[in-house]
Amino acid sequence: MLVAISIAESFSGMLPKFFVDVSKRFNDITFVRELAAIIIALTIGLSNVIDMFFFVTFVRTEHIVSESEFNATAGLEEVPNAEHLLPASFVQQMRDAVPTERVLYPSYLSNFGVLILIAIAVIAQLTHLTKILLILSIAALHCYFNVFLMQDLYALEDDLAHQPIISTRYCASGLLLVAALALSFLARHMDHEDRVIFKWKTEVAEQKETANDMRQRNEALVYNVLPVHVAEHFMKNTKRSHDDLYSQSYAEVGVLFASMPNFSDFYSEETVNNQGLECLRFLNEVISDFDALLELPQFQDIIKIKTIGSTYMGASGINLQRNLRNDAAITERWSHLAVLVDFALELKHALQGINEQSFNHFVLKMGINHGPITAGVIGARKPHYDIWGNTVNVASRMESTGKAGAIQVTEETCNILQQFGYTFQQRGLVAVKGKGQLMTYYLQGKSESNSEPKPAIELHESKPEATPVSLDVTQELEVDIKTPLLKLKAQDTAAQDAPVAHLTNGTVAESQSLLE
């Protein structure tokens, strides 16, 4: 019954649930499990001792073989070919005088005892000390019966074996003692090995857990450094050589640059700022909040490229998993660009929330452009994912030549975004390094009521022809200066570095009002 309860857990699909639950509770309690093993060991050990006791009692109450019967039978067995020398009827009569079931061999009980000792030694639920105690106790009890209580039976067996040199009872007792000592040593060795194996398994499990944790940390680090599709390329491609380069060209990508132009005035390496550490901690909180927006489902197609100081760079259309047809509509092909604009607006809202909590007045100056780019990973020891191309350069110029608090785009980008309901206000021609004069626009917002696309030419077709006009763009900076001295210094620096914008006569006043 105890064995059935113990193993019922292994047959959970074949036995009732109640019986399986009882088996689980039984195996989970160490004391109950050990007690059941001891009861089983004592039961099989004492069962053989009880047989020996009744065996002795039976011999003392009934004389199994008389001396004359034994001598007659023994003499008959010593004569070779007795069946041929004597009449068959006489031989059968002599054998019938001593029934075979009355010729007993007590040494078999000692052999059974050895098997019982082996069974006790292999019980896994017991410690080696408990096994040794049970083995020695049962072996000693068997030896006591052999030497002191069953000497007559062993003498009869010795007579049948033609008087061996050493009495059978001593041989059987010696066998029990040797088996008990050997099994005691084996039990100690098995217990030691089990403990060592358990320790090894524990260490292996801990090492596996540590290795898995380290692997997850490494993967998290790689996925933080590289975009998901690039990280999967490096993590899954185990046969890749370290000299192999990764690069990919994309035809339709949106690029965003967002900077805080007044952060440089906020940063100061003074004692009150812990040598600038508090300023960097604040910048880290801002960038972390920006990164948190990328975890939102609606911005899953946008990836962060890098940060340069207080400038945040992102791109859309790089990690798209969907396959678009060549004849797909513009609104379908450039839907990620609209998502990038929504992301830029969310950046403004996030920074506004930070300003309210920290009592600061930081603003974002952003520029967006679209077009083809080339992306890749550079660096052997510190790999860095970056994008290159004319699209990236123009997006950077849109940010640098824009005004604080506004999102500046090119005319081509404006035409596409208008089809998604965004409204723009023309800024005019802006001198862009390497590109000459570009017509740019400031994003005003998104019109939910008007979903029809509005061509960008309608915004400036009534404007007169452009003539070069130089503007003082210090009004564009709108820097929150803490002291008059810093304000004067910033104005002098801005006046020296300000680009010259060429606008039409009819748009000068309008542009100045926009910049203010």
XYZ file of C-alpha atoms in Angstrom:
516
model
C 0.000 0.000 0.000
C 2.811 2.416 0.852
C 4.555 1.629 -2.425
C 1.321 2.216 -4.348
C 0.824 5.588 -2.673
C 4.430 6.561 -3.361
C 4.373 5.803 -7.090
C 0.807 6.963 -7.803
C 2.094 10.423 -8.722
C 3.914 8.944 -11.725
C 0.622 7.606 -13.136
C -1.467 10.759 -12.847
C -3.211 10.110 -16.152
C -4.366 6.618 -15.192
C -5.436 7.035 -11.544
C -8.137 9.127 -9.832
C -7.226 12.707 -8.999
C -7.752 12.176 -5.264
C -5.272 9.304 -5.201
C -2.723 11.356 -7.162
C -3.108 14.334 -4.785
C -2.525 12.064 -1.790
C 0.600 10.712 -3.479
C 1.923 14.247 -4.099
C 1.392 15.243 -0.467
C 2.990 11.983 0.649
C 6.106 12.554 -1.473
C 6.408 16.226 -0.550
C 6.720 15.532 3.215
C 10.243 14.263 3.911
C 9.493 12.779 7.329
C 6.513 10.785 6.092
C 8.464 9.569 3.078
C 11.383 8.361 5.232
C 9.033 6.766 7.759
C 7.305 4.825 4.992
C 10.670 3.616 3.659
C 11.717 2.440 7.145
C 8.434 0.578 7.585
C 8.906 -1.163 4.232
C 12.509 -2.116 5.082
C 11.549 -3.491 8.499
C 8.624 -5.388 7.008
C 10.691 -7.295 4.455
C 13.533 -7.802 6.950
C 11.434 -9.053 9.837
C 9.336 -11.262 7.567
C 12.377 -13.465 6.996
C 13.229 -13.435 10.720
C 9.676 -14.501 11.535
C 10.032 -17.388 9.072
C 13.202 -18.438 10.856
C 11.433 -18.271 14.218
C 8.559 -20.446 13.062
C 11.052 -22.738 11.389
C 12.823 -23.331 14.705
C 9.511 -23.819 16.509
C 8.408 -26.356 13.933
C 11.641 -28.317 14.256
C 11.372 -28.450 18.053
C 7.768 -29.657 18.026
C 8.296 -32.240 15.247
C 11.408 -34.362 14.667
C 11.927 -33.827 10.995
C 14.265 -36.726 10.235
C 15.192 -39.557 12.570
C 18.764 -40.770 12.686
C 17.935 -44.170 11.192
C 15.942 -42.606 8.369
C 18.740 -40.186 7.622
C 21.410 -42.917 7.637
C 19.365 -45.086 5.356
C 18.774 -42.271 2.918
C 22.358 -41.091 3.058
C 23.650 -44.623 2.485
C 21.366 -45.010 -0.455
C 22.641 -41.813 -2.028
C 26.286 -42.879 -1.552
C 25.847 -46.040 -3.581
C 26.287 -45.313 -7.294
C 23.665 -46.750 -9.613
C 21.613 -47.891 -6.614
C 18.554 -48.169 -8.786
C 20.258 -50.877 -10.853
C 21.725 -52.861 -7.889
C 18.565 -53.006 -5.780
C 15.034 -53.815 -6.717
C 13.067 -50.774 -7.758
C 10.360 -51.442 -5.191
C 12.928 -51.411 -2.334
C 14.514 -48.162 -3.488
C 11.141 -46.444 -3.748
C 10.176 -47.725 -0.300
C 13.354 -46.287 1.253
C 12.818 -42.870 -0.401
C 9.219 -42.710 0.661
C 10.354 -43.131 4.240
C 11.944 -39.624 4.139
C 9.621 -37.140 2.327
C 11.445 -34.464 0.380
C 9.413 -31.645 1.940
C 10.774 -32.640 5.364
C 14.441 -32.284 4.334
C 14.946 -28.535 5.163
C 17.950 -26.309 4.353
C 18.139 -23.335 6.766
C 21.000 -21.747 4.799
C 18.426 -20.600 2.227
C 16.946 -18.292 4.848
C 20.341 -16.621 5.199
C 20.510 -16.206 1.424
C 17.105 -14.571 1.549
C 18.503 -12.292 4.255
C 21.292 -11.171 1.935
C 18.724 -10.252 -0.717
C 16.783 -8.298 1.900
C 19.920 -6.375 2.853
C 20.507 -5.502 -0.800
C 16.916 -4.279 -1.112
C 17.358 -2.028 1.923
C 20.627 -0.623 0.554
C 18.998 0.623 -2.651
C 16.110 2.513 -1.028
C 16.640 6.088 -2.176
C 14.447 7.773 0.433
C 16.737 6.842 3.368
C 20.014 8.375 4.436
C 23.117 6.227 4.646
C 23.058 6.240 8.460
C 19.512 4.883 8.529
C 20.398 2.255 5.933
C 23.495 1.152 7.869
C 21.488 0.872 11.097
C 18.793 -1.249 9.443
C 21.295 -3.433 7.572
C 23.426 -4.183 10.642
C 20.381 -4.812 12.840
C 18.768 -7.285 10.453
C 22.108 -8.999 9.735
C 22.848 -9.351 13.465
C 19.382 -10.821 14.088
C 19.898 -13.395 11.331
C 23.318 -14.322 12.721
C 21.827 -14.805 16.189
C 19.251 -17.228 14.806
C 21.900 -19.080 12.797
C 24.386 -19.565 15.621
C 22.220 -20.048 18.710
C 18.720 -21.141 17.662
C 19.168 -23.177 14.480
C 22.300 -25.186 15.274
C 20.407 -28.498 15.044
C 19.053 -27.688 11.598
C 22.464 -26.588 10.354
C 23.975 -29.785 11.814
C 21.479 -31.803 9.787
C 22.351 -29.790 6.672
C 26.048 -30.387 7.385
C 25.386 -34.109 7.569
C 23.654 -33.981 4.210
C 26.667 -32.068 2.849
C 29.040 -34.730 4.202
C 30.449 -32.689 7.102
C 32.096 -29.581 5.555
C 35.236 -28.182 7.164
C 33.427 -25.086 8.480
C 29.898 -25.416 9.742
C 27.234 -24.071 7.423
C 25.782 -21.877 10.159
C 29.089 -20.036 10.516
C 29.443 -19.719 6.745
C 25.918 -18.316 6.447
C 26.528 -15.903 9.325
C 29.833 -14.809 7.807
C 28.126 -14.234 4.488
C 25.539 -12.044 6.190
C 28.196 -10.018 8.018
C 30.332 -9.519 4.905
C 27.265 -8.520 2.885
C 26.179 -6.144 5.655
C 29.578 -4.437 5.793
C 29.847 -4.215 2.008
C 26.347 -2.825 1.672
C 26.990 -0.337 4.488
C 30.021 0.954 2.626
C 27.997 1.008 -0.602
C 25.192 2.940 1.101
C 27.684 5.511 2.381
C 29.278 5.789 -1.053
C 25.916 6.090 -2.827
C 24.756 8.759 -0.400
C 27.981 10.691 -0.927
C 27.666 10.410 -4.700
C 24.019 11.460 -4.563
C 24.967 14.540 -2.589
C 27.792 15.354 -5.000
C 25.494 14.870 -8.001
C 22.830 17.004 -6.351
C 25.406 19.712 -5.712
C 26.585 19.494 -9.321
C 23.018 19.708 -10.582
C 22.403 22.719 -8.376
C 25.568 24.397 -9.621
C 24.706 23.555 -13.226
C 21.202 24.965 -12.749
C 22.660 28.134 -11.221
C 25.200 28.417 -14.029
C 22.459 27.925 -16.615
C 20.374 30.593 -14.929
C 23.379 32.909 -14.800
C 24.177 32.174 -18.448
C 20.565 32.791 -19.483
C 20.497 36.012 -17.497
C 23.773 37.102 -19.079
C 22.496 36.168 -22.527
C 19.320 38.160 -21.954
C 21.369 41.109 -20.745
C 23.604 40.893 -23.810
C 20.604 40.636 -26.114
C 18.951 43.579 -24.378
C 22.160 45.563 -24.777
C 22.410 44.670 -28.468
C 18.741 45.494 -29.051
C 19.251 48.834 -27.306
C 22.295 49.680 -29.405
C 20.923 48.439 -32.737
C 17.444 48.377 -34.282
C 15.498 45.157 -33.931
C 15.950 43.931 -37.501
C 19.678 44.724 -37.433
C 20.166 43.080 -34.030
C 18.415 39.929 -35.264
C 20.751 39.888 -38.251
C 23.799 39.837 -35.974
C 22.353 37.554 -33.259
C 20.962 34.832 -35.521
C 23.708 34.793 -38.141
C 26.278 32.731 -36.189
C 28.433 32.009 -39.259
C 29.014 35.689 -39.939
C 32.613 36.855 -39.926
C 33.542 39.890 -37.838
C 34.857 41.525 -41.008
C 31.460 41.366 -42.737
C 29.711 44.712 -43.023
C 25.996 45.362 -42.745
C 24.420 47.970 -44.990
C 21.019 48.462 -46.551
C 19.533 51.056 -48.880
C 15.992 52.362 -48.436
C 14.099 54.383 -51.021
C 11.354 55.927 -48.869
C 12.410 56.973 -45.382
C 11.443 59.827 -43.090
C 14.148 61.518 -40.997
C 13.599 63.659 -37.894
C 16.004 65.938 -36.030
C 14.856 67.466 -32.731
C 17.061 69.626 -30.521
C 16.759 71.831 -27.442
C 18.585 75.022 -28.464
C 18.467 76.547 -24.978
C 19.955 73.534 -23.196
C 23.488 74.837 -23.763
C 22.586 77.913 -21.699
C 21.065 75.726 -19.005
C 24.189 73.587 -18.698
C 26.846 74.905 -16.340
C 29.689 73.184 -14.516
C 29.186 74.827 -11.157
C 29.190 73.524 -7.609
C 25.441 73.951 -7.298
C 25.001 71.628 -10.310
C 27.575 69.133 -9.024
C 29.981 70.101 -11.797
C 27.295 69.705 -14.445
C 26.134 66.261 -13.308
C 22.636 67.456 -12.439
C 22.282 69.002 -15.893
C 23.260 65.723 -17.522
C 20.853 63.867 -15.250
C 18.051 66.145 -16.386
C 19.005 65.613 -20.043
C 18.986 61.863 -19.451
C 15.447 62.080 -18.063
C 14.323 63.995 -21.139
C 15.914 61.533 -23.572
C 14.522 58.602 -21.564
C 11.007 60.024 -21.826
C 11.517 60.420 -25.561
C 12.676 56.809 -25.802
C 9.632 55.667 -23.827
C 7.392 57.021 -26.570
C 8.966 54.556 -29.000
C 7.513 51.707 -26.929
C 3.983 52.786 -27.807
C 2.308 50.583 -30.456
C 1.544 53.489 -32.792
C 5.244 54.360 -33.014
C 6.601 50.866 -33.662
C 7.738 51.854 -37.175
C 10.004 54.592 -35.806
C 13.518 53.856 -34.622
C 15.938 56.005 -32.720
C 19.175 56.524 -34.600
C 21.272 58.399 -32.045
C 21.544 61.456 -29.832
C 24.153 64.162 -30.335
C 24.259 66.332 -27.255
C 20.693 67.535 -26.813
C 19.730 66.643 -30.402
C 17.487 63.610 -30.900
C 17.570 61.815 -34.257
C 14.937 59.341 -35.432
C 13.777 57.734 -38.656
C 10.717 55.960 -40.015
C 10.227 53.456 -42.798
C 13.378 51.465 -42.020
C 12.030 48.510 -40.090
C 8.722 48.046 -41.860
C 7.725 44.381 -42.084
C 4.938 44.794 -44.610
C 5.450 44.438 -48.348
C 4.071 47.287 -50.435
C 3.193 47.113 -54.094
C 5.035 49.319 -56.533
C 1.765 50.964 -57.558
C 0.614 51.603 -53.982
C -0.953 54.968 -53.204
C 1.139 57.745 -51.715
C -0.893 57.696 -48.514
C -0.091 54.014 -48.135
C 3.589 54.308 -48.999
C 4.222 57.324 -46.782
C 1.963 56.483 -43.859
C 5.083 56.062 -41.718
C 6.021 59.686 -42.465
C 2.728 60.827 -40.942
C 3.492 58.657 -37.926
C 6.881 60.371 -37.674
C 5.143 63.762 -37.565
C 2.817 62.487 -34.831
C 5.884 61.336 -32.947
C 7.419 64.813 -33.271
C 4.257 66.343 -31.824
C 4.358 63.855 -28.948
C 7.945 64.912 -28.259
C 6.733 68.477 -27.817
C 3.999 67.360 -25.424
C 6.437 65.219 -23.432
C 8.898 68.102 -23.076
C 6.063 70.397 -22.054
C 5.147 68.000 -19.261
C 8.760 67.890 -18.104
C 8.879 71.701 -18.091
C 5.791 71.855 -15.886
C 7.334 69.477 -13.372
C 10.821 71.012 -13.349
C 9.805 74.686 -13.771
C 11.915 75.059 -16.922
C 11.169 76.549 -20.324
C 12.852 74.221 -22.785
C 11.549 74.126 -26.352
C 12.201 71.820 -29.289
C 13.426 72.917 -32.696
C 12.682 70.185 -35.227
C 13.213 69.445 -38.882
C 11.740 66.638 -41.000
C 12.611 65.425 -44.478
C 11.918 62.348 -46.571
C 13.692 60.438 -49.320
C 16.246 57.682 -49.946
C 18.979 56.880 -47.433
C 21.700 54.295 -46.813
C 21.809 52.590 -43.409
C 24.497 50.396 -41.921
C 26.601 49.421 -38.928
C 30.090 50.842 -38.586
C 32.749 49.969 -36.060
C 34.301 46.646 -35.035
C 34.554 47.029 -31.254
C 31.800 49.561 -30.622
C 29.341 49.040 -33.478
C 27.092 51.964 -34.240
C 24.025 52.018 -36.471
C 23.678 55.169 -38.544
C 22.066 56.493 -41.712
C 23.595 58.615 -44.467
C 22.427 60.468 -47.537
C 21.187 63.771 -48.870
C 17.871 63.199 -47.096
C 19.629 63.143 -43.732
C 21.612 66.287 -44.522
C 18.526 68.254 -45.535
C 16.637 67.103 -42.427
C 19.534 68.329 -40.304
C 19.460 71.691 -42.113
C 15.713 71.939 -41.536
C 16.382 71.648 -37.826
C 19.342 74.006 -37.686
C 17.687 76.751 -39.779
C 14.296 76.437 -38.114
C 12.947 78.319 -35.142
C 12.467 77.132 -31.591
C 9.089 75.530 -30.964
C 8.397 74.823 -34.660
C 8.716 71.894 -37.083
C 10.234 72.891 -40.428
C 9.884 70.759 -43.576
C 10.745 71.062 -47.239
C 8.179 71.698 -49.939
C 8.201 68.074 -51.134
C 7.589 66.804 -47.608
C 4.844 69.359 -47.155
C 3.051 68.121 -50.294
C 2.991 64.563 -48.962
C 1.931 65.422 -45.412
C -0.914 67.627 -46.627
C -2.564 64.487 -47.971
C -2.777 63.240 -44.385
C -4.594 66.367 -43.188
C -1.658 68.365 -41.866
C -1.699 72.132 -42.320
C 1.381 74.246 -42.992
C 2.386 77.870 -43.159
C 4.941 78.974 -45.682
C 8.162 80.374 -44.316
C 9.814 81.227 -47.615
C 13.151 80.600 -49.244
C 15.923 79.551 -46.881
C 19.604 79.283 -47.716
C 20.683 75.698 -47.086
C 24.332 74.747 -47.218
C 25.015 72.575 -50.232
C 21.439 72.913 -51.540
C 21.038 76.610 -52.269
C 17.620 78.198 -51.750
C 14.869 75.866 -50.522
C 11.224 76.702 -49.980
C 10.332 75.575 -46.468
C 7.166 75.402 -44.387
C 6.278 75.331 -40.708
C 3.870 72.672 -39.490
C 0.757 74.228 -37.934
C -1.162 71.142 -36.927
C -3.569 68.549 -38.246
C -6.993 69.382 -39.583
C -9.414 66.632 -38.650
C -12.287 68.093 -40.672
C -10.466 68.557 -43.987
C -9.168 65.242 -45.260
C -8.835 66.290 -48.914
C -5.234 66.833 -50.081
C -4.316 70.425 -50.685
C -1.393 71.105 -53.042
C 1.440 73.063 -51.497
C 1.458 75.535 -54.421
C -1.850 76.981 -53.188
C -0.077 78.243 -50.110
C 2.271 80.575 -51.994
C 0.917 81.044 -55.500
C -0.292 84.579 -54.633
C 3.116 85.651 -53.359
C 5.246 87.981 -55.489
C 8.569 86.976 -56.907
C 11.356 86.437 -54.439
C 14.098 88.988 -53.888
C 17.000 88.496 -51.514
C 16.428 90.087 -48.126
C 18.724 89.705 -45.125
C 17.046 89.098 -41.798
C 18.281 89.185 -38.254
C 17.348 85.702 -37.079
C 18.226 86.210 -33.450
C 14.483 86.425 -32.886
C 14.226 82.768 -33.944
C 16.204 81.470 -31.013
C 13.821 82.558 -28.234
C 16.337 81.372 -25.684
C 15.354 81.439 -22.037
C 18.340 83.324 -20.610
C 18.706 83.484 -16.864
C 20.861 86.614 -16.641
C 21.248 89.754 -18.855
C 24.939 89.008 -19.312
C 24.236 85.578 -20.781
C 21.482 87.037 -22.941
C 23.799 89.617 -24.460
C 26.421 86.975 -25.080
C 23.897 84.672 -26.764
C 22.629 87.492 -28.972
C 26.159 88.363 -30.098
C 26.912 84.718 -30.903
C 23.629 84.263 -32.762
C 24.171 87.431 -34.778
C 27.582 86.173 -35.912
C 26.425 82.634 -36.814
C 22.956 83.408 -38.174
C 22.286 82.265 -41.768
C 20.963 84.762 -44.299
C 17.458 84.046 -45.553
C 16.185 85.311 -48.898
C 12.491 86.032 -48.944
C 10.123 88.015 -51.127
C 9.251 91.642 -50.434
C 5.726 90.647 -49.787
C 6.660 88.023 -47.229
C 9.214 89.964 -45.151
C 6.717 91.282 -42.658
C 4.935 87.969 -42.553
C 8.180 86.064 -42.002
C 9.276 88.452 -39.261
C 5.961 87.972 -37.509
C 6.397 84.208 -37.774
C 9.896 84.372 -36.352
C 8.702 86.517 -33.448
